[in-house]
Coordinates of C-alpha atoms in Angstrom, one line a residue:
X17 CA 228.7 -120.4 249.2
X18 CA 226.6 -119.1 246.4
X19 CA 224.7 -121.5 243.9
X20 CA 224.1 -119.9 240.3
X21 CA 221.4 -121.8 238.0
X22 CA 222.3 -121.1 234.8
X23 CA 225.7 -120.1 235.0
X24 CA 226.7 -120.6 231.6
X25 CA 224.3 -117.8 230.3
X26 CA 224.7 -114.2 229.7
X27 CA 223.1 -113.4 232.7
X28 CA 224.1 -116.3 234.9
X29 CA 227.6 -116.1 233.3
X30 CA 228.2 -112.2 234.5
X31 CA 227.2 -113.3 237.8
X32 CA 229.6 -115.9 238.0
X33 CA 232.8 -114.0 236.9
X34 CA 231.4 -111.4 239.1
X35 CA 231.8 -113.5 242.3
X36 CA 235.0 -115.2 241.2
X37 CA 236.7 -111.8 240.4
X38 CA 235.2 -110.7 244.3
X39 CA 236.9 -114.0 245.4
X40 CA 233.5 -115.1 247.2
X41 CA 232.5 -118.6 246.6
X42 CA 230.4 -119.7 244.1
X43 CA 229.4 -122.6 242.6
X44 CA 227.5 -122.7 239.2
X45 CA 224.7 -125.6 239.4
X46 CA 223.7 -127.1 235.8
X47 CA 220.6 -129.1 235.0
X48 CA 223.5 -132.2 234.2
X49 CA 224.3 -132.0 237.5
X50 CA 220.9 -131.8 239.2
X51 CA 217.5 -131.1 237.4
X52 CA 216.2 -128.2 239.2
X53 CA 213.1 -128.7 237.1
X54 CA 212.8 -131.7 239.8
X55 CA 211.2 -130.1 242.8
X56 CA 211.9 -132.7 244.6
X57 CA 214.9 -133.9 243.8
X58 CA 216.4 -130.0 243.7
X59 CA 214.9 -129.6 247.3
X60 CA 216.8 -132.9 248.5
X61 CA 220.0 -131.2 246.9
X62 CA 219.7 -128.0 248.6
X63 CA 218.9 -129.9 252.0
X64 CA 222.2 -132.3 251.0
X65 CA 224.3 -129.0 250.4
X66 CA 223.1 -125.9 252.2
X67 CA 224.0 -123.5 250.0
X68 CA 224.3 -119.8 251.8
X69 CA 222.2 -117.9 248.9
X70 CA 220.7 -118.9 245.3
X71 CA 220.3 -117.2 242.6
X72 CA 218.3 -118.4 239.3
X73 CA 219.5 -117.1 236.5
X74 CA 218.1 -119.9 234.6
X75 CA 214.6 -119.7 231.9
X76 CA 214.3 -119.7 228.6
X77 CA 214.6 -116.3 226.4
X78 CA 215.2 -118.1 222.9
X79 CA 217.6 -117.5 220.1
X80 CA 218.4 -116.1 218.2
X81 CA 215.6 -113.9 220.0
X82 CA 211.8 -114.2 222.0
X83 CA 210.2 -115.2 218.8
X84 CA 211.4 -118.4 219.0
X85 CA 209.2 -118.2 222.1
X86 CA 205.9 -118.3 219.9
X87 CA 207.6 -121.6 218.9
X88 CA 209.0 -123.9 221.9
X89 CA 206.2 -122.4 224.2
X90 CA 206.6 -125.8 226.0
X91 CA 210.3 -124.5 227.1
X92 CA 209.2 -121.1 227.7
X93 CA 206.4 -122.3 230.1
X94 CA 208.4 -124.4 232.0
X95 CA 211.6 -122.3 232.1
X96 CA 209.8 -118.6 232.8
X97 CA 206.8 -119.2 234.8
X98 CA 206.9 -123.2 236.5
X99 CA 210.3 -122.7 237.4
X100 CA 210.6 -119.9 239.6
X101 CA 207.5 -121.5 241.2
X102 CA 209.4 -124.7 241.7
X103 CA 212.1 -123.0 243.1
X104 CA 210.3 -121.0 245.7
X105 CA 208.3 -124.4 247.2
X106 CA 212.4 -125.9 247.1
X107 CA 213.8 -122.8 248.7
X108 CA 210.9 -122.0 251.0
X109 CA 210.9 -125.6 252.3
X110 CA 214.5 -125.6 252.7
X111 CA 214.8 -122.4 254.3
X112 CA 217.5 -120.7 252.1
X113 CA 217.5 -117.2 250.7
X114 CA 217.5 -116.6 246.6
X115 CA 216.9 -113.9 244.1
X116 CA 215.1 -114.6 240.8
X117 CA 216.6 -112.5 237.2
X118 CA 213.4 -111.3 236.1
X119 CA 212.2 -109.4 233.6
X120 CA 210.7 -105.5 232.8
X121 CA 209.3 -106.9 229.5
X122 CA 206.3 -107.1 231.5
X123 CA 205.3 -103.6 230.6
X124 CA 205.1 -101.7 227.7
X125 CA 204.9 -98.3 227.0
X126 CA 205.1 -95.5 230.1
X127 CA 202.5 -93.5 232.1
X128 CA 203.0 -90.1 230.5
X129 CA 205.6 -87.6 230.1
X130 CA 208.4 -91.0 230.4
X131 CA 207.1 -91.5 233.9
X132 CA 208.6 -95.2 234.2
X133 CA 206.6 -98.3 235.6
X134 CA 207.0 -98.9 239.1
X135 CA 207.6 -102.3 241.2
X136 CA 203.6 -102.1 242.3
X137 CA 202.4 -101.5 238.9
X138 CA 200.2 -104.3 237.6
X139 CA 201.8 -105.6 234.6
X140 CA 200.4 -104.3 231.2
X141 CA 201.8 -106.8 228.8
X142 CA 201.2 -110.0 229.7
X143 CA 198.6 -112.6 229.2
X144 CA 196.2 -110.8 231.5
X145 CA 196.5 -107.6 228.8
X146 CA 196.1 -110.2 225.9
X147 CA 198.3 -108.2 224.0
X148 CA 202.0 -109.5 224.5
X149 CA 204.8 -112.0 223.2
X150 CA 204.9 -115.6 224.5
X151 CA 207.9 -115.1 226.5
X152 CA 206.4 -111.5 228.8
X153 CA 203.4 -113.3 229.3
X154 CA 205.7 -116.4 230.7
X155 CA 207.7 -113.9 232.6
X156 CA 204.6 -112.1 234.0
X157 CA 203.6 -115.4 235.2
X158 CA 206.6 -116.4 237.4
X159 CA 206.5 -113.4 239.0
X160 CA 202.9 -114.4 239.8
X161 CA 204.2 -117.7 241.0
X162 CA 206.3 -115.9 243.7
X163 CA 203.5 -113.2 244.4
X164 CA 203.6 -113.7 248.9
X165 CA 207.1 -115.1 249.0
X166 CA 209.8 -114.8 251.6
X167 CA 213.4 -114.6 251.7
X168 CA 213.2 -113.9 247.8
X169 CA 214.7 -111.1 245.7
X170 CA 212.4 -110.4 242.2
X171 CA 215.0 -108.5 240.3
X172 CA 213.8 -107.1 237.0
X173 CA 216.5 -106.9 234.1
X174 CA 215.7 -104.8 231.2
X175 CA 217.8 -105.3 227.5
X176 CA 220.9 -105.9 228.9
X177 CA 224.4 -104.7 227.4
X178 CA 228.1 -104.3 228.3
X179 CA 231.0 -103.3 226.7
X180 CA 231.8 -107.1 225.3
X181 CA 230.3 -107.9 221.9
X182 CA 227.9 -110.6 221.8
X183 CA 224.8 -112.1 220.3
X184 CA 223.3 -111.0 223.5
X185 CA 223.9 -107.6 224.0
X186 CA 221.7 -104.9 223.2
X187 CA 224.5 -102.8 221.3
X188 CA 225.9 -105.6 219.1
X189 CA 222.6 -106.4 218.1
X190 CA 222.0 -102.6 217.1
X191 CA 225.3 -103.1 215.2
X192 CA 224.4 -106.3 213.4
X193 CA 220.4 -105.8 212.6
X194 CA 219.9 -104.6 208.8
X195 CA 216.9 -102.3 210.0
X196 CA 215.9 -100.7 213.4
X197 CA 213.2 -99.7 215.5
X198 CA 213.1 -96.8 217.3
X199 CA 211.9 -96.8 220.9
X200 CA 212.3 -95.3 224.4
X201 CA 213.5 -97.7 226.7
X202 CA 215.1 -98.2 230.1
X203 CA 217.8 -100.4 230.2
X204 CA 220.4 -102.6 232.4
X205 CA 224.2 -102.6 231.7
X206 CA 224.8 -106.3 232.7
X207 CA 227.9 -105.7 235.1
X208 CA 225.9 -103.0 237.1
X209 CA 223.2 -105.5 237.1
X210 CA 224.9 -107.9 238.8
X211 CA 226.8 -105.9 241.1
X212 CA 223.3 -103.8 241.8
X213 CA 222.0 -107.8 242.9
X214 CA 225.0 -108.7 244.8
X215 CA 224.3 -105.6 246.7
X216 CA 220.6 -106.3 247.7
X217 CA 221.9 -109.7 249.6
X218 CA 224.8 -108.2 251.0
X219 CA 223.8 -105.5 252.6
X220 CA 220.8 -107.3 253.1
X221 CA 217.9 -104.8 251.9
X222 CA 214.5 -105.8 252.5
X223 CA 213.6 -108.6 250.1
X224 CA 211.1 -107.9 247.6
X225 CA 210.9 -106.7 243.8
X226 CA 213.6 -103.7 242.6
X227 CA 213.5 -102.7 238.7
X228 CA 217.3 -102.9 238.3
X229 CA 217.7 -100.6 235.5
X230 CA 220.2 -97.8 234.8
X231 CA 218.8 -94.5 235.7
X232 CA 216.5 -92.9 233.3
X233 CA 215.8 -94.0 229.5
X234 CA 217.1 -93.6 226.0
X235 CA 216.0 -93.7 222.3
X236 CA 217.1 -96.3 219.9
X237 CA 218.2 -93.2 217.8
X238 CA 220.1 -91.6 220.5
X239 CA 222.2 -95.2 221.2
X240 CA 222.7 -95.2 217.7
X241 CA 224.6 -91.7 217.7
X242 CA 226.5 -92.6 220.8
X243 CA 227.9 -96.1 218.8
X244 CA 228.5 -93.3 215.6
X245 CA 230.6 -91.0 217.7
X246 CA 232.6 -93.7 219.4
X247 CA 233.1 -97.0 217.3
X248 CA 232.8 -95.4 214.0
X249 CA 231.2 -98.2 212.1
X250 CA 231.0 -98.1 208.6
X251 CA 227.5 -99.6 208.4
X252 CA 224.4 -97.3 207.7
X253 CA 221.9 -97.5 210.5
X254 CA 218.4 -97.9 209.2
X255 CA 215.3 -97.2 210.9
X256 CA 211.4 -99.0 210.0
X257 CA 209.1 -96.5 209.3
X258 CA 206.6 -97.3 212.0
X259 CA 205.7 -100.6 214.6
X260 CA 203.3 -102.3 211.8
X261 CA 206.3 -102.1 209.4
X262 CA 208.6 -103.7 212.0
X263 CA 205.9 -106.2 212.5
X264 CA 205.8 -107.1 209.0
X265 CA 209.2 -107.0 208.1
X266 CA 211.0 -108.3 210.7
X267 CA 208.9 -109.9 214.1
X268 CA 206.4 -112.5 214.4
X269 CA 205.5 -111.4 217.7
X270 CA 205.1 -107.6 219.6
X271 CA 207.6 -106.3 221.1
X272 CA 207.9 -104.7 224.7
X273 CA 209.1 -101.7 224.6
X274 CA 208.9 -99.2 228.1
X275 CA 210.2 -96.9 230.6
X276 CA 210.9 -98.2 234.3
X277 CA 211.7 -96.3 237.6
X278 CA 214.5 -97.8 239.8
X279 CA 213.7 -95.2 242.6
X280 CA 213.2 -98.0 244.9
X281 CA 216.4 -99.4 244.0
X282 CA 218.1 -95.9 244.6
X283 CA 216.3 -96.1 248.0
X284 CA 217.8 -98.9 249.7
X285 CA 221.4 -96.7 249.2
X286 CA 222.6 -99.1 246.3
X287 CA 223.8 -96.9 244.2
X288 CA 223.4 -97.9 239.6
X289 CA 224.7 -94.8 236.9
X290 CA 222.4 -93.3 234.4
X291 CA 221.7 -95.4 231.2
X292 CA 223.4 -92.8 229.2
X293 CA 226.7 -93.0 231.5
X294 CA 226.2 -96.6 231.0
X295 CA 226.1 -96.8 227.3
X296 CA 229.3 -94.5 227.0
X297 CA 231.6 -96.4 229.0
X298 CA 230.7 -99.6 227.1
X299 CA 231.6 -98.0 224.3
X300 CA 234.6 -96.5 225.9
X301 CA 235.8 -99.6 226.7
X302 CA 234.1 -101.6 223.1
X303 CA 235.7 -105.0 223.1
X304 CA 234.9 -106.4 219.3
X305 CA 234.3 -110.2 219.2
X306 CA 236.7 -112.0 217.0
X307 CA 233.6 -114.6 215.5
X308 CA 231.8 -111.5 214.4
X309 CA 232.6 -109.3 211.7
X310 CA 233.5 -106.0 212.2

């Protein structure tokens, strides 16, 4: 049996319907059911239940986006950097196995010539850096609260997408936002995500951190085109000028924006497609959300 903390999420959801469609057992775990934010409490619940694997899927990313971060920092505290540390001194003294959904908001930027960010590279946007959003500087800390830990799998997910429209994904918000920014960016289509995770336990690759991102990166601008060729939309896409008019227009806090290597990820066999192949089969395969306009 698999336990899923925050299985009613975008992320946590996808992993759900990803076991349930793969008819393995799973079993999504919600804090009105236990509060994991209860060390001690969750750890008597794991001991009560033995759970096979755990995956936290669980924080808090803030909607409608990260600047509500700046606001319920409180929240964002406790669900992107205590949590995974609670989680780890529950799992560690239970003895059971868990990956943590993390986050390659950590960086920003690349290292020249779109040379991405690897899994040793120290973070550069984070609290450390002083020059980051609430919620990276959160995220960077919870993978400081598992920095030594066993039996744990530090999976980093980078704007994720699929082809199912939502407030969530990365293409319905390019749809929906009056103005863009344009950026280079690695990013995760959710379903290969998930699948690329499920892997990592079952064929039981070394534990550790993997950046599990599409292969390669991609240009606001060049998403764009791929959403003009293939949905059509009537909409004009609009672009800011430059960061500092994005920052007075539309944010109240920077943005990450960067380039990750998944090499190690490709290493271990598992096999992910390139962002671009990723972006056109979600599109392929566009399904348009009935609350949202068209």
């Amino acid at each position: 049996m698999i336990y899923v903390l925050g299985g009613t999420g975008f992320v946590g959801g996808a992993f759900v319907r990803h076991f349930e469609a793969s008819g393995i057992e799973c079993r999504s775990i919600s804090r009105s059911e236990i509060d994991y934010y209860d060390r001690d409490r969750f750890t008597r619940f794991l001991q009560d239940n033995r759970p096979e694997f755990l995956i936290n899927a669980a924080g808090y990313t803030g909607k409608p986006n990260v600047d509500a971060c700046e606001i319920y920092r409180a929240d964002s505290l406790m669900g992107n950097a205590s949590l995974p540390g609670l989680l780890r001194e529950s799992c560690e003294s239970v003895g059971i196995p868990w990956g943590h959904v993390s986050s390659g908001c950590i960086y920003t930027g690349d290292k020249g010539n779109q040379v991405g960010f690897t899994e040793v590279d120290e973070p550069n946007f984070s609290f450390r850096t002083n020059n980051c959003s609430f919620y990276s500087g959160c995220k960077a800390l919870g993978e400081e609260c598992l920095h030594g830990a066993e039996n744990v799998y530090v999976w980093r997910l980078r704007i994720p997408f699929n082809h199912e429209d939502s407030g969530r994904n990365y293409i319905s918000k390019l749809l929906r936002y009056d103005w863009l920014l344009e950026a280079r960016n690695s990013i995760s289509h959710l379903n290969d995500f998930v699948e690329a995770c499920h892997a990592c336990w079952q064929q039981h690759v070394p534990f550790g951190i993997y950046n599990v991102t599409n292969g390669g990166s991609i240009t606001t601008s060049e998403v764009v085109e791929m959403i003009k060729r293939e949905l059509q939309p009537e909409q004009e896409f609009k672009f800011f000028e430059s960061d500092e008019q994005f920052m007075e227009k539309a944010a109240n806090t920077p943005r990450s924006n960067c380039v990750m290597d998944n090499t190690k990820l490709l290493q271990t066999g598992i096999e992910i497609p390139s962002v671009h192949d990723a972006i056109e089969r979600s599109l392929k395969n566009w399904v348009w959300e009935k609350q949202l306009p068209c």
